Amino acid sequence: MNAHQNNNLIEIKNLKMYFPITKGLLRRKVGDVKAVDDISFDIKQNETLGLVGESGCGKTTTGRCILRLYQPTSGSIVFNGTDISSIPEKQVRPLRRHMGAIFQDPYGSLNPRQSARTIAGMPLIVHHMIDKKDLDDKVAELFNLVGLDSSMMDRVPHEFSGGQRQRLGIARALACNPSLIVCDEPISALDVSIQAQIINLLEKLQKSLGLTYLFIAHDLSVVQHISDRVAVMYLGRIVEIANSKELYQSPLHPYTKALLSAVPVPNPVRERERVRIVLKGEVPSPAHPPTGCHFHPRCSIASAECEEFIPPLNTISGTHQVSCLKV
Amino acid sequence: MQNNVTNSVEPTAWSEVAPAQSEFRRVIRVFFSRKIAVVGLVLIVLLVITAIFAPWLAPYPPNDIDMANTLAKPSGDHWLGTDNLGRDVLSRIIYGARTSLIIAVGATAMSVVLGEILGLIAAYFGGIVFQIIMRFIDALMAVPMLLVALIMASLLGGGVKNVILALGVGMLSVHARMMCAQALSVKQNDYILAARSMGMGDMRMMIQEIVPNAFPALVVVATVGLGAVILAEAGLSFLGVGVMPPYPAWGKMISDGYKYILSNPALAFSPGIAIMLVVFGFNMMGDGLRDALDPRLRGVV
């Protein structure tokens, strides 16, 4: 894969997404949930960027900002040379065909009242990219691509199994021939055996169609397998971003270390030797994040300066960036 | 679509997956497998037939006064007896079916169309649009439907047209609320997010994504609403602000007949039973439709 080519498909700079907390009858604003708090990264053409972090750290929000399902509070999202972060919805719409989305829940993300044909073909219909008479052929082609039988076109979603539904969701994401696909935990709701099939399918499609993925997940071993680079998020901020191999072999940020130490090893001897770093305390609320480094209250190496200064994302070597004052 | 038809005609082995069949056929099949729903449907079909063919079915003209034969007991000549003006009760019930059906369909159509458009727009756009529309609906709802209808009927006078208008406005809030609640819940689904992420426009989103998923509940409410309108119309007529005499209406017949309830019970009871059967019919049909329109029951029955 040509991950080191220097053409970025998407560049995110200082992206912030705050959700206002309102109170009372007049909907007075009393605060913000800082779901995404000043993050920057880019994804190269044909690359897979894994985005990991625990629940509520803002990974899904980041994905949805990129899809412009949310209007970001500030920052820029440059997709294919266009900043899509603040242009009106009307102008975003034609750009949407270049982006696909795969959702976590294969049950909730397909309209139960549409046939598989309509679901997979809808993006084409929406963008007027197809004649009615060609729809069947095109949908059959898409079904073929994702490993579904084209005789299933008339079925409704609940007549499919979980894995098949997710394939249908992938077919829909591919319909308009997008360049970027945001995969929002595409395998978390599936059986382990099905997970492998879907991962392999996604990899195969990436190779044959030259796709770029933003792969959001919390399963670290799956992310390692599929990603070229991995970004680790904690409480709305990226704490570390590096090549997949480098990140897993030599994590630098104490949070990444703790996260990786939680991955079970499929070897009983080595599994017994695994040293788990157990973090103290709970994830603070993104409505009232700690000052300075968001991670300092739970960090084992934090000092006074960590409470004061927000650590910048420093480049350590090559593509390895980490946001920690102690590294 | 042609494919469907051939598929469902072809015999298939039991082990094979059920062939994809058209949605319509499935709905019909599930609906008719519910006995109580069929009973409801039969009652409603009878009502419709009675209403359409009233002049042929009724043994007497509904407004024929026979002063020599007032308050007659049920007999061979007058199956359900005659009222205080000597009019044949059975004939008046048959013609009354017409009044009830016209009013029920008219008022329901009006309230469903207006209410559901309002509810859909409120729920879809949210924010200030939601507040304006739903507060107006709340205000309408705060006044009991019968009272709204009563006020409108007394302002506009009786008559079929005004009763339709009054009950249509009265039922508006029910359908708007229902649609709003349904649309709000449908909106939460990931497939709406998916539709938005593919760049679907507002109009298509509402019509193709939200309405079909809100549909089952709406059909049920509309069907039950038909029964409620008939009941409300009877109430209005009973109170004397509904359909104007001598036009036959069930509610009016009850209010005329209840004075003789001890001496001649058929006078008040027979239109009462007619109302009951029709309302029951609509409710049962509503239940059946709810089951039949639920896609999760596909292939179960």
CSV table of N, CA, C and O in Angstrom, one decimal, chain A residues 13 76 98 106 121 142 171 195 239 277 326:
chain,number,residue,atom,x,y,z
A,13,LYS,N,-7.8,20.1,10.9
A,13,LYS,CA,-7.0,21.0,11.6
A,13,LYS,C,-7.8,21.6,12.8
A,13,LYS,O,-8.9,22.2,12.5
A,76,SER,N,-11.0,23.1,10.8
A,76,SER,CA,-11.3,22.9,9.3
A,76,SER,C,-11.2,21.4,9.0
A,76,SER,O,-10.4,20.7,9.6
A,98,HIS,N,-18.8,11.4,-2.5
A,98,HIS,CA,-17.4,11.0,-2.4
A,98,HIS,C,-17.1,10.3,-1.1
A,98,HIS,O,-16.0,9.9,-0.9
A,106,PRO,N,-25.8,-3.1,12.4
A,106,PRO,CA,-26.3,-3.5,11.1
A,106,PRO,C,-27.9,-3.6,11.1
A,106,PRO,O,-28.5,-3.8,10.1
A,121,GLY,N,-29.2,0.9,-3.6
A,121,GLY,CA,-29.2,1.8,-4.8
A,121,GLY,C,-29.5,3.3,-4.4
A,121,GLY,O,-29.4,4.2,-5.2
A,142,LEU,N,-23.0,-4.3,-7.3
A,142,LEU,CA,-22.6,-4.0,-5.9
A,142,LEU,C,-22.7,-5.2,-5.0
A,142,LEU,O,-21.9,-5.5,-4.2
A,171,ALA,N,-22.3,-2.3,0.8
A,171,ALA,CA,-22.7,-2.1,-0.6
A,171,ALA,C,-23.3,-0.7,-0.8
A,171,ALA,O,-23.0,0.0,-1.8
A,195,GLN,N,-16.9,-11.1,12.1
A,195,GLN,CA,-16.0,-10.0,12.1
A,195,GLN,C,-14.8,-10.2,11.2
A,195,GLN,O,-14.5,-9.3,10.4
A,239,VAL,N,-4.1,11.6,21.8
A,239,VAL,CA,-2.9,11.5,22.6
A,239,VAL,C,-1.7,11.0,21.9
A,239,VAL,O,-0.6,11.3,22.2
A,277,ILE,N,-1.5,-2.5,33.1
A,277,ILE,CA,-1.5,-1.2,33.8
A,277,ILE,C,-3.0,-0.9,34.0
A,277,ILE,O,-3.7,-0.7,33.1
A,326,LYS,N,5.9,14.5,29.2
A,326,LYS,CA,6.9,13.7,29.8
A,326,LYS,C,7.7,12.8,28.8
A,326,LYS,O,8.5,12.0,29.2
